[in-house]
mmCIF file with all atom_site columns, C-alpha atoms in Angstrom:
data_model
loop_
_atom_site.group_PDB
_atom_site.id
_atom_site.type_symbol
_atom_site.label_atom_id
_atom_site.label_alt_id
_atom_site.label_comp_id
_atom_site.label_asym_id
_atom_site.label_entity_id
_atom_site.label_seq_id
_atom_site.pdbx_PDB_ins_code
_atom_site.Cartn_x
_atom_site.Cartn_y
_atom_site.Cartn_z
_atom_site.occupancy
_atom_site.B_iso_or_equiv
_atom_site.pdbx_formal_charge
_atom_site.auth_seq_id
_atom_site.auth_comp_id
_atom_site.auth_asym_id
_atom_site.auth_atom_id
_atom_site.pdbx_PDB_model_num
ATOM 1   C CA . UNK R 1 1   ? 22.723  -51.766 49.814 1.00 0.00 ? 1   UNK R CA 1
ATOM 2   C CA . UNK R 1 2   ? 19.241  -50.451 49.038 1.00 0.00 ? 2   UNK R CA 1
ATOM 3   C CA . UNK R 1 3   ? 15.967  -52.257 48.334 1.00 0.00 ? 3   UNK R CA 1
ATOM 4   C CA . UNK R 1 4   ? 14.712  -51.632 44.790 1.00 0.00 ? 4   UNK R CA 1
ATOM 5   C CA . UNK R 1 5   ? 11.737  -53.783 43.850 1.00 0.00 ? 5   UNK R CA 1
ATOM 6   C CA . UNK R 1 6   ? 10.036  -57.141 43.933 1.00 0.00 ? 6   UNK R CA 1
ATOM 7   C CA . UNK R 1 7   ? 9.131   -58.806 40.635 1.00 0.00 ? 7   UNK R CA 1
ATOM 8   C CA . UNK R 1 8   ? 6.113   -61.027 40.143 1.00 0.00 ? 8   UNK R CA 1
ATOM 9   C CA . UNK R 1 9   ? 5.127   -62.613 36.851 1.00 0.00 ? 9   UNK R CA 1
ATOM 10  C CA . UNK R 1 10  ? 1.562   -62.002 35.717 1.00 0.00 ? 10  UNK R CA 1
ATOM 11  C CA . UNK R 1 11  ? -0.567  -63.771 33.147 1.00 0.00 ? 11  UNK R CA 1
ATOM 12  C CA . UNK R 1 12  ? -3.174  -61.059 32.486 1.00 0.00 ? 12  UNK R CA 1
ATOM 13  C CA . UNK R 1 13  ? -2.042  -57.420 32.520 1.00 0.00 ? 13  UNK R CA 1
ATOM 14  C CA . UNK R 1 14  ? -5.573  -56.009 32.729 1.00 0.00 ? 14  UNK R CA 1
ATOM 15  C CA . UNK R 1 15  ? -6.620  -58.262 35.621 1.00 0.00 ? 15  UNK R CA 1
ATOM 16  C CA . UNK R 1 16  ? -3.359  -57.577 37.430 1.00 0.00 ? 16  UNK R CA 1
ATOM 17  C CA . UNK R 1 17  ? -3.583  -53.796 37.025 1.00 0.00 ? 17  UNK R CA 1
ATOM 18  C CA . UNK R 1 18  ? -7.217  -53.887 38.113 1.00 0.00 ? 18  UNK R CA 1
ATOM 19  C CA . UNK R 1 19  ? -6.170  -55.719 41.278 1.00 0.00 ? 19  UNK R CA 1
ATOM 20  C CA . UNK R 1 20  ? -2.963  -53.877 42.146 1.00 0.00 ? 20  UNK R CA 1
ATOM 21  C CA . UNK R 1 21  ? -4.085  -50.367 41.072 1.00 0.00 ? 21  UNK R CA 1
ATOM 22  C CA . UNK R 1 22  ? -7.888  -50.130 41.156 1.00 0.00 ? 22  UNK R CA 1
ATOM 23  C CA . UNK R 1 23  ? -8.402  -52.374 44.169 1.00 0.00 ? 23  UNK R CA 1
ATOM 24  C CA . UNK R 1 24  ? -5.188  -52.323 46.197 1.00 0.00 ? 24  UNK R CA 1
ATOM 25  C CA . UNK R 1 25  ? -4.403  -48.679 45.391 1.00 0.00 ? 25  UNK R CA 1
ATOM 26  C CA . UNK R 1 26  ? -0.900  -48.859 43.876 1.00 0.00 ? 26  UNK R CA 1
ATOM 27  C CA . UNK R 1 27  ? -0.037  -46.513 41.019 1.00 0.00 ? 27  UNK R CA 1
ATOM 28  C CA . UNK R 1 28  ? 1.750   -47.257 37.758 1.00 0.00 ? 28  UNK R CA 1
ATOM 29  C CA . UNK R 1 29  ? 4.983   -45.246 37.662 1.00 0.00 ? 29  UNK R CA 1
ATOM 30  C CA . UNK R 1 30  ? 6.564   -46.513 34.452 1.00 0.00 ? 30  UNK R CA 1
ATOM 31  C CA . UNK R 1 31  ? 6.281   -49.194 31.787 1.00 0.00 ? 31  UNK R CA 1
ATOM 32  C CA . UNK R 1 32  ? 8.826   -50.851 29.519 1.00 0.00 ? 32  UNK R CA 1
ATOM 33  C CA . UNK R 1 33  ? 7.743   -52.735 26.395 1.00 0.00 ? 33  UNK R CA 1
ATOM 34  C CA . UNK R 1 34  ? 10.539  -54.956 25.073 1.00 0.00 ? 34  UNK R CA 1
ATOM 35  C CA . UNK R 1 35  ? 9.537   -56.232 21.643 1.00 0.00 ? 35  UNK R CA 1
ATOM 36  C CA . UNK R 1 36  ? 12.806  -58.116 21.062 1.00 0.00 ? 36  UNK R CA 1
ATOM 37  C CA . UNK R 1 37  ? 12.567  -59.893 24.433 1.00 0.00 ? 37  UNK R CA 1
ATOM 38  C CA . UNK R 1 38  ? 8.753   -60.248 24.089 1.00 0.00 ? 38  UNK R CA 1
ATOM 39  C CA . UNK R 1 39  ? 7.910   -58.949 27.544 1.00 0.00 ? 39  UNK R CA 1
ATOM 40  C CA . UNK R 1 40  ? 6.394   -55.955 29.314 1.00 0.00 ? 40  UNK R CA 1
ATOM 41  C CA . UNK R 1 41  ? 7.589   -54.588 32.657 1.00 0.00 ? 41  UNK R CA 1
ATOM 42  C CA . UNK R 1 42  ? 5.140   -52.463 34.645 1.00 0.00 ? 42  UNK R CA 1
ATOM 43  C CA . UNK R 1 43  ? 6.453   -50.743 37.759 1.00 0.00 ? 43  UNK R CA 1
ATOM 44  C CA . UNK R 1 44  ? 4.024   -49.800 40.525 1.00 0.00 ? 44  UNK R CA 1
ATOM 45  C CA . UNK R 1 45  ? 4.457   -47.798 43.725 1.00 0.00 ? 45  UNK R CA 1
ATOM 46  C CA . UNK R 1 46  ? 2.309   -47.221 46.770 1.00 0.00 ? 46  UNK R CA 1
ATOM 47  C CA . UNK R 1 47  ? 0.999   -43.630 46.911 1.00 0.00 ? 47  UNK R CA 1
ATOM 48  C CA . UNK R 1 48  ? 3.213   -42.756 49.897 1.00 0.00 ? 48  UNK R CA 1
ATOM 49  C CA . UNK R 1 49  ? 6.244   -44.130 47.995 1.00 0.00 ? 49  UNK R CA 1
ATOM 50  C CA . UNK R 1 50  ? 5.738   -42.144 44.754 1.00 0.00 ? 50  UNK R CA 1
ATOM 51  C CA . UNK R 1 51  ? 8.334   -39.493 45.588 1.00 0.00 ? 51  UNK R CA 1
ATOM 52  C CA . UNK R 1 52  ? 10.922  -42.118 46.479 1.00 0.00 ? 52  UNK R CA 1
ATOM 53  C CA . UNK R 1 53  ? 10.035  -44.081 43.355 1.00 0.00 ? 53  UNK R CA 1
ATOM 54  C CA . UNK R 1 54  ? 10.505  -41.017 41.165 1.00 0.00 ? 54  UNK R CA 1
ATOM 55  C CA . UNK R 1 55  ? 13.826  -40.124 42.799 1.00 0.00 ? 55  UNK R CA 1
ATOM 56  C CA . UNK R 1 56  ? 15.289  -43.585 43.360 1.00 0.00 ? 56  UNK R CA 1
ATOM 57  C CA . UNK R 1 57  ? 13.169  -46.014 41.337 1.00 0.00 ? 57  UNK R CA 1
ATOM 58  C CA . UNK R 1 58  ? 12.470  -47.681 44.670 1.00 0.00 ? 58  UNK R CA 1
ATOM 59  C CA . UNK R 1 59  ? 10.581  -49.119 46.442 1.00 0.00 ? 59  UNK R CA 1
ATOM 60  C CA . UNK R 1 60  ? 8.492   -50.596 43.660 1.00 0.00 ? 60  UNK R CA 1
ATOM 61  C CA . UNK R 1 61  ? 6.601   -53.659 42.559 1.00 0.00 ? 61  UNK R CA 1
ATOM 62  C CA . UNK R 1 62  ? 7.572   -54.896 39.093 1.00 0.00 ? 62  UNK R CA 1
ATOM 63  C CA . UNK R 1 63  ? 4.901   -56.805 37.195 1.00 0.00 ? 63  UNK R CA 1
ATOM 64  C CA . UNK R 1 64  ? 6.472   -58.871 34.433 1.00 0.00 ? 64  UNK R CA 1
ATOM 65  C CA . UNK R 1 65  ? 4.247   -59.985 31.574 1.00 0.00 ? 65  UNK R CA 1
ATOM 66  C CA . UNK R 1 66  ? 5.824   -62.450 29.143 1.00 0.00 ? 66  UNK R CA 1
ATOM 67  C CA . UNK R 1 67  ? 4.074   -62.191 25.792 1.00 0.00 ? 67  UNK R CA 1
ATOM 68  C CA . UNK R 1 68  ? 4.355   -65.911 25.069 1.00 0.00 ? 68  UNK R CA 1
ATOM 69  C CA . UNK R 1 69  ? 1.928   -67.864 27.280 1.00 0.00 ? 69  UNK R CA 1
ATOM 70  C CA . UNK R 1 70  ? 3.421   -69.660 30.274 1.00 0.00 ? 70  UNK R CA 1
ATOM 71  C CA . UNK R 1 71  ? 1.901   -71.480 33.226 1.00 0.00 ? 71  UNK R CA 1
ATOM 72  C CA . UNK R 1 72  ? 3.088   -70.244 36.606 1.00 0.00 ? 72  UNK R CA 1
ATOM 73  C CA . UNK R 1 73  ? 2.640   -72.253 39.774 1.00 0.00 ? 73  UNK R CA 1
ATOM 74  C CA . UNK R 1 74  ? 3.658   -71.854 43.379 1.00 0.00 ? 74  UNK R CA 1
ATOM 75  C CA . UNK R 1 75  ? 2.382   -68.333 44.125 1.00 0.00 ? 75  UNK R CA 1
ATOM 76  C CA . UNK R 1 76  ? 2.401   -69.182 47.817 1.00 0.00 ? 76  UNK R CA 1
ATOM 77  C CA . UNK R 1 77  ? 6.004   -70.469 47.549 1.00 0.00 ? 77  UNK R CA 1
ATOM 78  C CA . UNK R 1 78  ? 6.993   -66.923 46.613 1.00 0.00 ? 78  UNK R CA 1
ATOM 79  C CA . UNK R 1 79  ? 6.037   -65.739 50.081 1.00 0.00 ? 79  UNK R CA 1
ATOM 80  C CA . UNK R 1 80  ? 4.145   -62.460 50.103 1.00 0.00 ? 80  UNK R CA 1
ATOM 81  C CA . UNK R 1 81  ? 4.191   -58.729 49.501 1.00 0.00 ? 81  UNK R CA 1
ATOM 82  C CA . UNK R 1 82  ? 3.385   -56.454 52.445 1.00 0.00 ? 82  UNK R CA 1
ATOM 83  C CA . UNK R 1 83  ? 1.851   -52.975 52.542 1.00 0.00 ? 83  UNK R CA 1
ATOM 84  C CA . UNK R 1 84  ? 0.887   -50.683 55.423 1.00 0.00 ? 84  UNK R CA 1
ATOM 85  C CA . UNK R 1 85  ? -2.599  -49.192 55.173 1.00 0.00 ? 85  UNK R CA 1
ATOM 86  C CA . UNK R 1 86  ? -4.202  -46.245 56.956 1.00 0.00 ? 86  UNK R CA 1
ATOM 87  C CA . UNK R 1 87  ? -7.209  -48.264 58.162 1.00 0.00 ? 87  UNK R CA 1
ATOM 88  C CA . UNK R 1 88  ? -7.169  -52.058 57.926 1.00 0.00 ? 88  UNK R CA 1
ATOM 89  C CA . UNK R 1 89  ? -10.946 -52.399 58.346 1.00 0.00 ? 89  UNK R CA 1
ATOM 90  C CA . UNK R 1 90  ? -11.804 -49.804 55.689 1.00 0.00 ? 90  UNK R CA 1
ATOM 91  C CA . UNK R 1 91  ? -9.248  -51.280 53.295 1.00 0.00 ? 91  UNK R CA 1
ATOM 92  C CA . UNK R 1 92  ? -10.583 -54.818 53.717 1.00 0.00 ? 92  UNK R CA 1
ATOM 93  C CA . UNK R 1 93  ? -14.190 -53.656 53.351 1.00 0.00 ? 93  UNK R CA 1
ATOM 94  C CA . UNK R 1 94  ? -13.337 -51.724 50.180 1.00 0.00 ? 94  UNK R CA 1
ATOM 95  C CA . UNK R 1 95  ? -11.561 -54.777 48.743 1.00 0.00 ? 95  UNK R CA 1
ATOM 96  C CA . UNK R 1 96  ? -14.482 -57.058 49.647 1.00 0.00 ? 96  UNK R CA 1
ATOM 97  C CA . UNK R 1 97  ? -16.920 -54.613 48.036 1.00 0.00 ? 97  UNK R CA 1
ATOM 98  C CA . UNK R 1 98  ? -14.859 -54.945 44.830 1.00 0.00 ? 98  UNK R CA 1
ATOM 99  C CA . UNK R 1 99  ? -15.009 -58.735 44.908 1.00 0.00 ? 99  UNK R CA 1
ATOM 100 C CA . UNK R 1 100 ? -11.643 -59.515 46.541 1.00 0.00 ? 100 UNK R CA 1
ATOM 101 C CA . UNK R 1 101 ? -11.653 -62.441 48.985 1.00 0.00 ? 101 UNK R CA 1
ATOM 102 C CA . UNK R 1 102 ? -10.150 -61.634 52.375 1.00 0.00 ? 102 UNK R CA 1
ATOM 103 C CA . UNK R 1 103 ? -8.211  -64.861 52.946 1.00 0.00 ? 103 UNK R CA 1
ATOM 104 C CA . UNK R 1 104 ? -7.094  -63.922 56.455 1.00 0.00 ? 104 UNK R CA 1
ATOM 105 C CA . UNK R 1 105 ? -9.403  -61.285 57.967 1.00 0.00 ? 105 UNK R CA 1
ATOM 106 C CA . UNK R 1 106 ? -8.011  -58.566 60.269 1.00 0.00 ? 106 UNK R CA 1
ATOM 107 C CA . UNK R 1 107 ? -9.351  -60.218 63.435 1.00 0.00 ? 107 UNK R CA 1
ATOM 108 C CA . UNK R 1 108 ? -6.635  -58.511 65.490 1.00 0.00 ? 108 UNK R CA 1
ATOM 109 C CA . UNK R 1 109 ? -7.153  -55.042 63.972 1.00 0.00 ? 109 UNK R CA 1
ATOM 110 C CA . UNK R 1 110 ? -3.658  -55.284 62.565 1.00 0.00 ? 110 UNK R CA 1
ATOM 111 C CA . UNK R 1 111 ? -3.123  -57.834 59.786 1.00 0.00 ? 111 UNK R CA 1
ATOM 112 C CA . UNK R 1 112 ? -5.001  -59.294 56.830 1.00 0.00 ? 112 UNK R CA 1
ATOM 113 C CA . UNK R 1 113 ? -4.117  -61.270 53.704 1.00 0.00 ? 113 UNK R CA 1
ATOM 114 C CA . UNK R 1 114 ? -5.582  -61.220 50.199 1.00 0.00 ? 114 UNK R CA 1
ATOM 115 C CA . UNK R 1 115 ? -4.360  -62.748 46.927 1.00 0.00 ? 115 UNK R CA 1
ATOM 116 C CA . UNK R 1 116 ? -3.684  -61.300 43.497 1.00 0.00 ? 116 UNK R CA 1
ATOM 117 C CA . UNK R 1 117 ? -5.181  -62.823 40.316 1.00 0.00 ? 117 UNK R CA 1
ATOM 118 C CA . UNK R 1 118 ? -1.896  -64.781 40.000 1.00 0.00 ? 118 UNK R CA 1
ATOM 119 C CA . UNK R 1 119 ? -2.172  -66.239 43.514 1.00 0.00 ? 119 UNK R CA 1
ATOM 120 C CA . UNK R 1 120 ? 0.436   -63.952 45.108 1.00 0.00 ? 120 UNK R CA 1
ATOM 121 C CA . UNK R 1 121 ? -0.271  -63.393 48.804 1.00 0.00 ? 121 UNK R CA 1
ATOM 122 C CA . UNK R 1 122 ? -0.530  -59.751 49.851 1.00 0.00 ? 122 UNK R CA 1
ATOM 123 C CA . UNK R 1 123 ? -0.197  -58.882 53.549 1.00 0.00 ? 123 UNK R CA 1
ATOM 124 C CA . UNK R 1 124 ? -1.983  -55.740 54.695 1.00 0.00 ? 124 UNK R CA 1
ATOM 125 C CA . UNK R 1 125 ? -0.751  -54.214 57.951 1.00 0.00 ? 125 UNK R CA 1
ATOM 126 C CA . UNK R 1 126 ? -2.338  -51.435 59.975 1.00 0.00 ? 126 UNK R CA 1
ATOM 127 C CA . UNK R 1 127 ? -0.262  -48.241 60.050 1.00 0.00 ? 127 UNK R CA 1
ATOM 128 C CA . UNK R 1 128 ? 0.725   -47.494 63.646 1.00 0.00 ? 128 UNK R CA 1
ATOM 129 C CA . UNK R 1 129 ? -0.955  -49.353 66.492 1.00 0.00 ? 129 UNK R CA 1
ATOM 130 C CA . UNK R 1 130 ? -3.584  -52.055 65.822 1.00 0.00 ? 130 UNK R CA 1
ATOM 131 C CA . UNK R 1 131 ? -7.170  -50.832 65.668 1.00 0.00 ? 131 UNK R CA 1
ATOM 132 C CA . UNK R 1 132 ? -9.585  -52.011 68.387 1.00 0.00 ? 132 UNK R CA 1
ATOM 133 C CA . UNK R 1 133 ? -10.925 -55.503 67.675 1.00 0.00 ? 133 UNK R CA 1
ATOM 134 C CA . UNK R 1 134 ? -14.436 -55.352 66.212 1.00 0.00 ? 134 UNK R CA 1
ATOM 135 C CA . UNK R 1 135 ? -17.028 -57.331 64.312 1.00 0.00 ? 135 UNK R CA 1
ATOM 136 C CA . UNK R 1 136 ? -17.573 -58.641 61.747 1.00 0.00 ? 136 UNK R CA 1
ATOM 137 C CA . UNK R 1 137 ? -13.815 -59.050 61.484 1.00 0.00 ? 137 UNK R CA 1
ATOM 138 C CA . UNK R 1 138 ? -13.210 -60.593 64.930 1.00 0.00 ? 138 UNK R CA 1
ATOM 139 C CA . UNK R 1 139 ? -15.229 -63.725 64.162 1.00 0.00 ? 139 UNK R CA 1
ATOM 140 C CA . UNK R 1 140 ? -14.689 -63.948 60.404 1.00 0.00 ? 140 UNK R CA 1
ATOM 141 C CA . UNK R 1 141 ? -13.033 -67.260 59.430 1.00 0.00 ? 141 UNK R CA 1
ATOM 142 C CA . UNK R 1 142 ? -10.064 -67.688 57.097 1.00 0.00 ? 142 UNK R CA 1
ATOM 143 C CA . UNK R 1 143 ? -10.877 -68.460 53.468 1.00 0.00 ? 143 UNK R CA 1
ATOM 144 C CA . UNK R 1 144 ? -8.517  -70.610 51.433 1.00 0.00 ? 144 UNK R CA 1
ATOM 145 C CA . UNK R 1 145 ? -4.792  -70.222 51.932 1.00 0.00 ? 145 UNK R CA 1
ATOM 146 C CA . UNK R 1 146 ? -2.700  -67.148 52.567 1.00 0.00 ? 146 UNK R CA 1
#
């Protein structure tokens, strides 16, 4: 058995790609437009997973856009996606500077949560050992749900 991908449905391709690629840092690796089925599949990979994605089509995030409008609820019921980052503080600051709410700040130097435009929780974890606890993160409150 081998992990392949996680699929999340999205309602706005541009907003989703802006979040996942421009803000979070994933890269689009392939796209499938299915006119008969009226959907688009967009596969993304983290930069450090690009070689594996090219060779194995895994691990990836599949964004599914159904061309006919639908209302999706329960983003938190899905659970969350998780990515390791090189520096949790720099990543959170960069996301905040681009207008992303840090729902659970990295108070412990190790873990933070943000949400996609479709309310999918994204867990960010520090690569290696947690960074030393520091402000403003240590005293920053949670915002919303995560």
